[in-house]
Amino acid sequence: KEIMFTGIQPSGSFTLGNYCGTMCNWYNLQKKYKCFFCISDLHAFNTIQKASKKYKFFDKIFDLVALYLSCGVNPKKSIIFVQFQVHTHSQLYWILSNFTYFGELFRMTQFKKKKELLNNKEIDLALFCYPVLMAADILLYKTNFVSIGLDQKQHLELVQNIAYRFNRIYKDIFVIPKILIKSIGSKIMALQEPKKKMSKSDVNIKNTIFLLDNIDLIRLKLQKSLTDSDKSAKIIYDTRKKPGISNLLSIFSSITKKTIFNLENEFKYTKYSIFKKNLSDVVCDTISNIQKSYFYFRKNKDYLIDIINLGKKYALNDSLKNLFKIYKKLGF
Ligand code: TYM
């Protein structure tokens, strides 16, 4: 079976963007691929832990394992593991940093944005090298496919370049990973400002739906979402002229797996308010099912510990084999 790898930072707040961008596909991806679902806590350390000393890593890791399970990851089929428990990631990271150029990392738009947020002060090395750790995550497992949202595309292209570069010198050691980005839902936008991405760190909480939000609040946020004031007032997918409605259609399509074409036909002559009511029903139904199983799994800590211990075993086993091959090629 070919290999699929993906990861999320255990930030404690997971959004409908995370779900529509990648998680809603996970159940089906498992039918086709051997899947690795990483809890990317080393990545989170840079962005989250440092900002808040009260941050309890282990709690957040269990939160995310429980969420993975409630989004349909089957721990009997797939590997769920915690990044910091598998030391090979940090080891390959160092090797790969020898094959990554300063200029390439400097061009990463996420880095540029975060740099601006910090007013260009105290920008640490880890923030800068963040995509190289992603490269290590992915290349360690001979990954064929990586499922991500659009905001990670640039990082993934860099990963591909690092792998190409390495292969040119050391002859086909890495598999070049292919990027899996959904045609619809790969960039869910902020509900009040549909020209910018829905983000967990948005100051306006009306912009973001959190997967663990109260269900009534989710309904309210959707019903109050900004729609477009063009003349037609029709439910049509057109991201330029109708960014608000297009965003809601993308959410609808991701949740129900209905095509945009079918949704447009279904709702073409429907009022915005009725469309939003239908959308809220399907979103709330899906999220409330996720929450039910989330709280069930989250209580069962021993079970979650068993899962990550098993995941650690498999991930270490597979990645160590590959890491030794790489070390050998390099002459160590
Ligand atoms: P993270 O934790 O920021 O986001 C997790 C996933 O959610 C996607 N996403 C979105 N998709 C659609 N619309 C949105 N508004 C939206 N917001 C977030 C992201 O694209 C991502 O797929 N560095 C990564 C984690 C990571 C990783 C990896 C991913 C570490 N190693 C290896 C893939 C492979 C991150 O911070 O994702």
Short mmCIF file of C-alpha atoms and ligand atoms in Angstrom, two decimals:
data_model
loop_
_atom_site.label_atom_id
_atom_site.label_comp_id
_atom_site.label_asym_id
_atom_site.label_seq_id
_atom_site.Cartn_x
_atom_site.Cartn_y
_atom_site.Cartn_z
CA LYS A 1 0.00 0.00 0.00
CA GLU A 2 1.17 3.54 -0.71
CA ILE A 3 1.78 5.84 2.24
CA MET A 4 -0.13 8.96 3.28
CA PHE A 5 1.24 11.28 5.96
CA THR A 6 -0.39 14.26 7.63
CA GLY A 7 -0.20 16.21 10.88
CA ILE A 8 -1.84 18.89 12.98
CA GLN A 9 -0.42 21.02 15.76
CA PRO A 10 -1.93 20.23 19.17
CA SER A 11 -2.87 23.83 19.75
CA GLY A 12 -5.97 23.08 21.80
CA SER A 13 -8.24 24.90 19.37
CA PHE A 14 -9.22 23.14 16.19
CA THR A 15 -11.31 24.81 13.56
CA LEU A 16 -13.83 23.98 10.91
CA GLY A 17 -11.02 24.98 8.53
CA ASN A 18 -8.86 22.09 9.78
CA TYR A 19 -11.83 19.76 9.35
CA CYS A 20 -12.90 20.83 5.85
CA GLY A 21 -9.31 21.29 4.66
CA THR A 22 -8.11 17.82 5.51
CA MET A 23 -9.69 15.89 8.41
CA CYS A 24 -13.00 15.23 6.67
CA ASN A 25 -11.05 13.15 4.14
CA TRP A 26 -9.15 11.03 6.59
CA TYR A 27 -11.69 8.24 6.95
CA ASN A 28 -11.64 7.61 3.21
CA LEU A 29 -7.88 8.02 2.82
CA GLN A 30 -7.45 5.06 5.16
CA LYS A 31 -9.23 2.82 2.67
CA LYS A 32 -6.60 3.52 0.04
CA TYR A 33 -3.34 4.16 1.88
CA LYS A 34 -1.29 3.16 4.87
CA CYS A 35 -1.76 6.35 6.89
CA PHE A 36 0.39 8.16 9.44
CA PHE A 37 -1.41 10.78 11.53
CA CYS A 38 1.15 12.83 13.39
CA ILE A 39 0.53 15.00 16.45
CA SER A 40 2.96 17.77 15.56
CA ASP A 41 3.89 18.95 19.02
CA LEU A 42 7.46 19.93 18.15
CA HIS A 43 5.99 22.37 15.64
CA ALA A 44 3.52 23.60 18.24
CA PHE A 45 6.32 24.15 20.71
CA ASN A 46 7.59 27.02 18.62
CA THR A 47 4.31 28.79 18.08
CA ILE A 48 2.30 27.97 21.17
CA GLN A 49 4.26 26.69 24.13
CA LYS A 50 6.64 29.60 24.07
CA ALA A 51 3.77 32.07 24.13
CA SER A 52 2.08 30.54 27.15
CA LYS A 53 3.97 29.01 30.05
CA LYS A 54 0.73 27.52 31.38
CA TYR A 55 0.31 25.41 28.29
CA LYS A 56 0.05 21.75 29.27
CA PHE A 57 1.43 19.78 26.39
CA PHE A 58 0.23 16.41 27.44
CA ASP A 59 -3.38 17.49 27.84
CA LYS A 60 -3.34 19.01 24.39
CA ILE A 61 -1.89 15.87 22.89
CA PHE A 62 -4.70 13.77 24.33
CA ASP A 63 -7.22 16.32 23.05
CA LEU A 64 -5.89 15.86 19.55
CA VAL A 65 -5.71 12.06 19.71
CA ALA A 66 -9.35 12.01 20.81
CA LEU A 67 -10.22 14.36 17.96
CA TYR A 68 -8.39 12.21 15.41
CA LEU A 69 -10.41 9.20 16.57
CA SER A 70 -13.70 11.08 16.48
CA CYS A 71 -13.00 12.24 12.93
CA GLY A 72 -12.79 8.60 11.87
CA VAL A 73 -9.16 7.58 12.25
CA ASN A 74 -9.07 3.87 12.96
CA PRO A 75 -6.09 3.06 15.20
CA LYS A 76 -6.20 -0.57 14.06
CA LYS A 77 -5.58 0.48 10.47
CA SER A 78 -3.55 3.66 10.85
CA ILE A 79 -0.70 4.98 12.91
CA ILE A 80 -1.35 7.85 15.30
CA PHE A 81 1.84 9.06 16.92
CA VAL A 82 3.34 11.97 18.82
CA GLN A 83 6.19 13.73 17.04
CA PHE A 84 8.39 14.30 20.10
CA GLN A 85 8.26 10.61 21.01
CA VAL A 86 9.96 9.68 17.76
CA HIS A 87 13.48 11.06 17.87
CA THR A 88 14.26 10.35 14.21
CA HIS A 89 12.34 13.48 13.18
CA SER A 90 14.76 15.83 14.89
CA GLN A 91 17.70 13.83 13.58
CA LEU A 92 16.66 13.95 9.94
CA TYR A 93 15.76 17.61 10.39
CA TRP A 94 19.43 18.43 10.99
CA ILE A 95 20.57 16.48 7.94
CA LEU A 96 17.98 18.16 5.72
CA SER A 97 18.88 21.61 6.96
CA ASN A 98 22.17 21.09 5.14
CA PHE A 99 20.21 20.85 1.91
CA THR A 100 17.92 23.83 2.42
CA TYR A 101 18.85 27.34 1.42
CA PHE A 102 18.34 30.45 3.47
CA GLY A 103 16.68 32.19 0.51
CA GLU A 104 14.10 29.42 0.14
CA LEU A 105 13.05 29.62 3.76
CA PHE A 106 13.02 33.39 3.66
CA ARG A 107 10.45 33.28 0.86
CA MET A 108 7.89 31.27 2.86
CA THR A 109 4.79 33.41 3.20
CA GLN A 110 3.85 31.93 6.59
CA PHE A 111 7.27 32.90 7.90
CA LYS A 112 6.91 36.40 6.49
CA LYS A 113 3.51 36.82 8.14
CA LYS A 114 4.68 35.56 11.52
CA LYS A 115 7.77 37.73 11.27
CA GLU A 116 5.54 40.75 10.75
CA LEU A 117 3.35 39.79 13.70
CA LEU A 118 6.48 39.80 15.84
CA ASN A 119 7.41 43.23 14.47
CA ASN A 120 10.60 41.68 13.12
CA LYS A 121 11.87 41.21 16.67
CA GLU A 122 13.16 38.08 18.33
CA ILE A 123 12.55 35.85 15.36
CA ASP A 124 14.00 32.56 16.40
CA LEU A 125 15.72 29.96 14.31
CA ALA A 126 12.96 27.38 14.80
CA LEU A 127 10.32 29.67 13.30
CA PHE A 128 12.58 30.09 10.30
CA CYS A 129 13.41 26.39 9.93
CA TYR A 130 9.89 25.15 10.65
CA PRO A 131 9.31 23.77 7.11
CA VAL A 132 12.53 21.72 7.31
CA LEU A 133 11.06 19.81 10.25
CA MET A 134 7.97 19.21 8.11
CA ALA A 135 10.27 17.84 5.42
CA ALA A 136 11.80 15.44 7.94
CA ASP A 137 8.33 14.32 9.10
CA ILE A 138 7.29 13.48 5.60
CA LEU A 139 10.46 12.11 4.01
CA LEU A 140 11.23 9.76 6.93
CA TYR A 141 8.34 7.47 6.01
CA LYS A 142 8.81 7.29 2.21
CA THR A 143 5.54 9.15 2.03
CA ASN A 144 3.70 9.09 -1.31
CA PHE A 145 0.90 11.51 -0.43
CA VAL A 146 0.43 14.37 2.03
CA SER A 147 -3.06 15.65 2.80
CA ILE A 148 -3.07 19.36 3.64
CA GLY A 149 -5.01 22.59 3.28
CA LEU A 150 -3.92 25.25 0.81
CA ASP A 151 -1.97 27.27 3.39
CA GLN A 152 0.60 24.47 3.64
CA LYS A 153 1.12 24.11 -0.12
CA GLN A 154 4.19 26.30 -0.27
CA HIS A 155 5.82 24.32 2.53
CA LEU A 156 5.11 21.08 0.70
CA GLU A 157 6.63 22.38 -2.51
CA LEU A 158 9.75 23.18 -0.55
CA VAL A 159 9.72 19.63 0.83
CA GLN A 160 9.58 18.31 -2.73
CA ASN A 161 12.51 20.53 -3.72
CA ILE A 162 14.62 19.39 -0.79
CA ALA A 163 13.92 15.77 -1.73
CA TYR A 164 14.80 16.36 -5.40
CA ARG A 165 18.01 18.11 -4.46
CA PHE A 166 19.03 15.33 -2.11
CA ASN A 167 18.18 12.65 -4.69
CA ARG A 168 20.29 14.32 -7.35
CA ILE A 169 23.33 13.99 -5.13
CA TYR A 170 22.64 10.71 -3.37
CA LYS A 171 20.61 8.87 -6.01
CA ASP A 172 16.97 8.26 -5.29
CA ILE A 173 16.92 7.90 -1.58
CA PHE A 174 13.72 9.84 -1.01
CA VAL A 175 10.27 9.30 -2.44
CA ILE A 176 8.97 12.61 -3.78
CA PRO A 177 5.68 13.17 -1.94
CA LYS A 178 2.60 14.19 -3.91
CA ILE A 179 0.38 16.90 -2.49
CA LEU A 180 -3.27 16.08 -1.80
CA ILE A 181 -5.27 19.31 -1.73
CA LYS A 182 -9.05 19.13 -2.02
CA SER A 183 -10.49 21.05 -4.94
CA ILE A 184 -13.21 22.42 -2.63
CA GLY A 185 -12.69 23.24 1.06
CA SER A 186 -8.91 23.56 0.98
CA LYS A 187 -9.15 27.15 2.14
CA ILE A 188 -12.08 27.91 4.40
CA MET A 189 -12.46 31.63 4.88
CA ALA A 190 -13.33 33.76 7.91
CA LEU A 191 -17.11 33.97 8.35
CA GLN A 192 -17.23 37.77 8.75
CA GLU A 193 -14.36 38.55 6.38
CA PRO A 194 -14.54 35.92 3.65
CA LYS A 195 -11.50 37.29 1.86
CA LYS A 196 -9.16 36.03 4.57
CA LYS A 197 -8.51 32.54 5.90
CA MET A 198 -10.41 31.10 8.85
CA SER A 199 -7.80 30.90 11.56
CA LYS A 200 -7.61 29.68 15.14
CA SER A 201 -5.86 32.87 16.20
CA ASP A 202 -8.37 35.34 14.77
CA VAL A 203 -9.18 38.10 17.27
CA ASN A 204 -12.79 38.21 16.08
CA ILE A 205 -14.29 34.96 17.38
CA LYS A 206 -17.26 35.35 15.05
CA ASN A 207 -14.89 34.59 12.19
CA THR A 208 -13.99 31.12 13.33
CA ILE A 209 -15.93 27.99 14.14
CA PHE A 210 -14.11 25.80 16.63
CA LEU A 211 -14.86 22.10 16.50
CA LEU A 212 -15.42 22.13 20.26
CA ASP A 213 -17.64 25.24 20.28
CA ASN A 214 -21.06 24.96 21.84
CA ILE A 215 -23.46 23.77 19.10
CA ASP A 216 -25.85 26.72 19.56
CA LEU A 217 -22.94 29.09 19.17
CA ILE A 218 -21.91 27.36 15.93
CA ARG A 219 -25.43 27.77 14.59
CA LEU A 220 -25.38 31.44 15.54
CA LYS A 221 -21.99 32.07 13.95
CA LEU A 222 -23.15 30.46 10.70
CA GLN A 223 -26.43 32.33 10.66
CA LYS A 224 -24.68 35.64 11.27
CA SER A 225 -21.98 34.94 8.67
CA LEU A 226 -21.43 37.67 6.12
CA THR A 227 -23.19 37.10 2.80
CA ASP A 228 -22.85 39.02 -0.42
CA SER A 229 -24.90 42.01 -1.36
CA ASP A 230 -24.78 41.59 -5.13
CA LYS A 231 -28.03 42.05 -7.05
CA SER A 232 -28.71 38.43 -7.88
CA ALA A 233 -28.88 37.20 -4.25
CA LYS A 234 -28.54 33.69 -5.65
CA ILE A 235 -26.68 30.73 -4.24
CA ILE A 236 -23.87 30.56 -6.78
CA TYR A 237 -20.23 29.59 -6.41
CA ASP A 238 -18.11 32.54 -7.53
CA THR A 239 -15.24 33.26 -5.17
CA ARG A 240 -14.54 36.67 -6.67
CA LYS A 241 -18.04 38.14 -6.82
CA LYS A 242 -19.58 36.13 -4.00
CA PRO A 243 -16.85 35.21 -1.50
CA GLY A 244 -19.28 34.80 1.41
CA ILE A 245 -21.72 32.43 -0.30
CA SER A 246 -18.87 30.56 -2.01
CA ASN A 247 -17.26 29.94 1.36
CA LEU A 248 -20.52 28.61 2.79
CA LEU A 249 -20.94 26.39 -0.27
CA SER A 250 -17.42 25.03 0.25
CA ILE A 251 -18.26 24.18 3.85
CA PHE A 252 -21.53 22.57 2.79
CA SER A 253 -19.79 20.51 0.11
CA SER A 254 -16.98 19.37 2.42
CA ILE A 255 -19.40 18.27 5.12
CA THR A 256 -21.94 16.49 2.91
CA LYS A 257 -19.60 15.44 0.05
CA LYS A 258 -22.19 16.84 -2.38
CA THR A 259 -20.65 18.61 -5.38
CA ILE A 260 -20.87 22.38 -5.75
CA PHE A 261 -22.81 21.80 -8.95
CA ASN A 262 -25.46 19.77 -7.12
CA LEU A 263 -25.66 22.25 -4.25
CA GLU A 264 -26.11 25.17 -6.64
CA ASN A 265 -28.96 23.31 -8.32
CA GLU A 266 -30.54 22.41 -5.01
CA PHE A 267 -30.43 25.96 -3.63
CA LYS A 268 -30.36 28.22 -6.68
CA TYR A 269 -33.70 29.83 -5.99
CA THR A 270 -33.55 29.59 -2.22
CA LYS A 271 -33.25 32.60 0.06
CA TYR A 272 -29.93 33.13 1.84
CA SER A 273 -31.64 32.59 5.20
CA ILE A 274 -33.06 29.19 4.19
CA PHE A 275 -29.74 28.13 2.69
CA LYS A 276 -27.97 29.08 5.92
CA LYS A 277 -30.54 27.15 7.95
CA ASN A 278 -29.85 24.04 5.85
CA LEU A 279 -26.11 24.58 6.15
CA SER A 280 -26.32 25.04 9.93
CA ASP A 281 -28.29 21.81 10.24
CA VAL A 282 -25.68 19.70 8.45
CA VAL A 283 -22.70 21.39 10.11
CA CYS A 284 -24.21 21.17 13.61
CA ASP A 285 -25.23 17.57 13.05
CA THR A 286 -21.72 16.57 11.96
CA ILE A 287 -19.91 18.53 14.66
CA SER A 288 -22.23 17.33 17.40
CA ASN A 289 -21.48 13.71 16.41
CA ILE A 290 -17.77 14.49 16.45
CA GLN A 291 -18.12 16.08 19.89
CA LYS A 292 -20.05 13.13 21.30
CA SER A 293 -17.34 10.70 20.38
CA TYR A 294 -14.62 13.22 21.29
CA PHE A 295 -15.84 13.45 24.89
CA TYR A 296 -16.22 9.70 25.05
CA PHE A 297 -12.63 9.06 23.89
CA ARG A 298 -11.18 11.95 25.85
CA LYS A 299 -12.36 10.43 29.15
CA ASN A 300 -10.69 7.16 28.33
CA LYS A 301 -7.10 8.20 28.92
CA ASP A 302 -5.65 4.71 29.22
CA TYR A 303 -6.98 3.88 25.78
CA LEU A 304 -5.42 7.03 24.34
CA ILE A 305 -2.09 6.16 25.97
CA ASP A 306 -2.21 2.68 24.43
CA ILE A 307 -2.80 4.21 21.01
CA ILE A 308 0.13 6.61 21.13
CA ASN A 309 2.44 3.97 22.57
CA LEU A 310 1.60 1.64 19.74
CA GLY A 311 1.97 4.48 17.24
CA LYS A 312 5.35 5.33 18.66
CA LYS A 313 6.49 1.74 18.21
CA TYR A 314 5.48 1.60 14.55
CA ALA A 315 6.70 5.08 13.70
CA LEU A 316 10.07 4.47 15.33
CA ASN A 317 10.47 1.14 13.64
CA ASP A 318 9.70 2.45 10.13
CA SER A 319 11.58 5.73 10.46
CA LEU A 320 14.71 4.26 12.05
CA LYS A 321 15.15 1.87 9.15
CA ASN A 322 14.99 4.76 6.71
CA LEU A 323 17.16 7.03 8.79
CA PHE A 324 19.95 4.42 8.96
CA LYS A 325 19.83 4.03 5.19
CA ILE A 326 20.19 7.78 4.83
CA TYR A 327 23.07 7.98 7.34
CA LYS A 328 24.82 5.18 5.50
CA LYS A 329 24.46 6.93 2.15
CA LEU A 330 25.91 10.07 3.68
CA GLY A 331 28.96 8.18 4.86
CA PHE A 332 28.27 8.11 8.57
P1 TYM B 1 -1.99 23.28 11.25
O1 TYM B 1 -2.05 22.61 12.58
O2 TYM B 1 -1.85 24.77 11.20
O3 TYM B 1 -3.26 22.90 10.39
C1 TYM B 1 -3.67 21.56 10.21
C2 TYM B 1 -4.27 21.36 8.82
O4 TYM B 1 -5.42 22.19 8.64
C3 TYM B 1 -5.31 22.92 7.43
N1 TYM B 1 -6.02 24.21 7.58
C4 TYM B 1 -7.00 24.64 6.77
N2 TYM B 1 -7.58 24.07 5.69
C5 TYM B 1 -8.57 24.77 5.08
N3 TYM B 1 -9.00 25.99 5.49
C6 TYM B 1 -8.45 26.58 6.57
N4 TYM B 1 -8.90 27.78 6.96
C7 TYM B 1 -7.40 25.90 7.26
N5 TYM B 1 -6.64 26.20 8.35
C8 TYM B 1 -5.81 25.15 8.54
C9 TYM B 1 -3.82 23.09 7.23
O5 TYM B 1 -3.49 23.35 5.88
C10 TYM B 1 -3.28 21.75 7.69
O6 TYM B 1 -3.34 20.79 6.67
N6 TYM B 1 2.78 22.50 9.92
C11 TYM B 1 1.47 21.91 9.92
C12 TYM B 1 1.43 20.57 10.66
C13 TYM B 1 2.42 19.59 10.12
C14 TYM B 1 2.27 18.79 8.95
C15 TYM B 1 3.47 18.01 8.87
C16 TYM B 1 1.28 18.66 7.99
C17 TYM B 1 3.60 19.28 10.69
N7 TYM B 1 4.24 18.32 9.94
C18 TYM B 1 3.66 17.12 7.83
C19 TYM B 1 1.47 17.76 6.94
C20 TYM B 1 2.66 17.01 6.87
C21 TYM B 1 0.50 22.87 10.60
O7 TYM B 1 0.92 23.72 11.35
O8 TYM B 1 -0.81 22.62 10.37
#
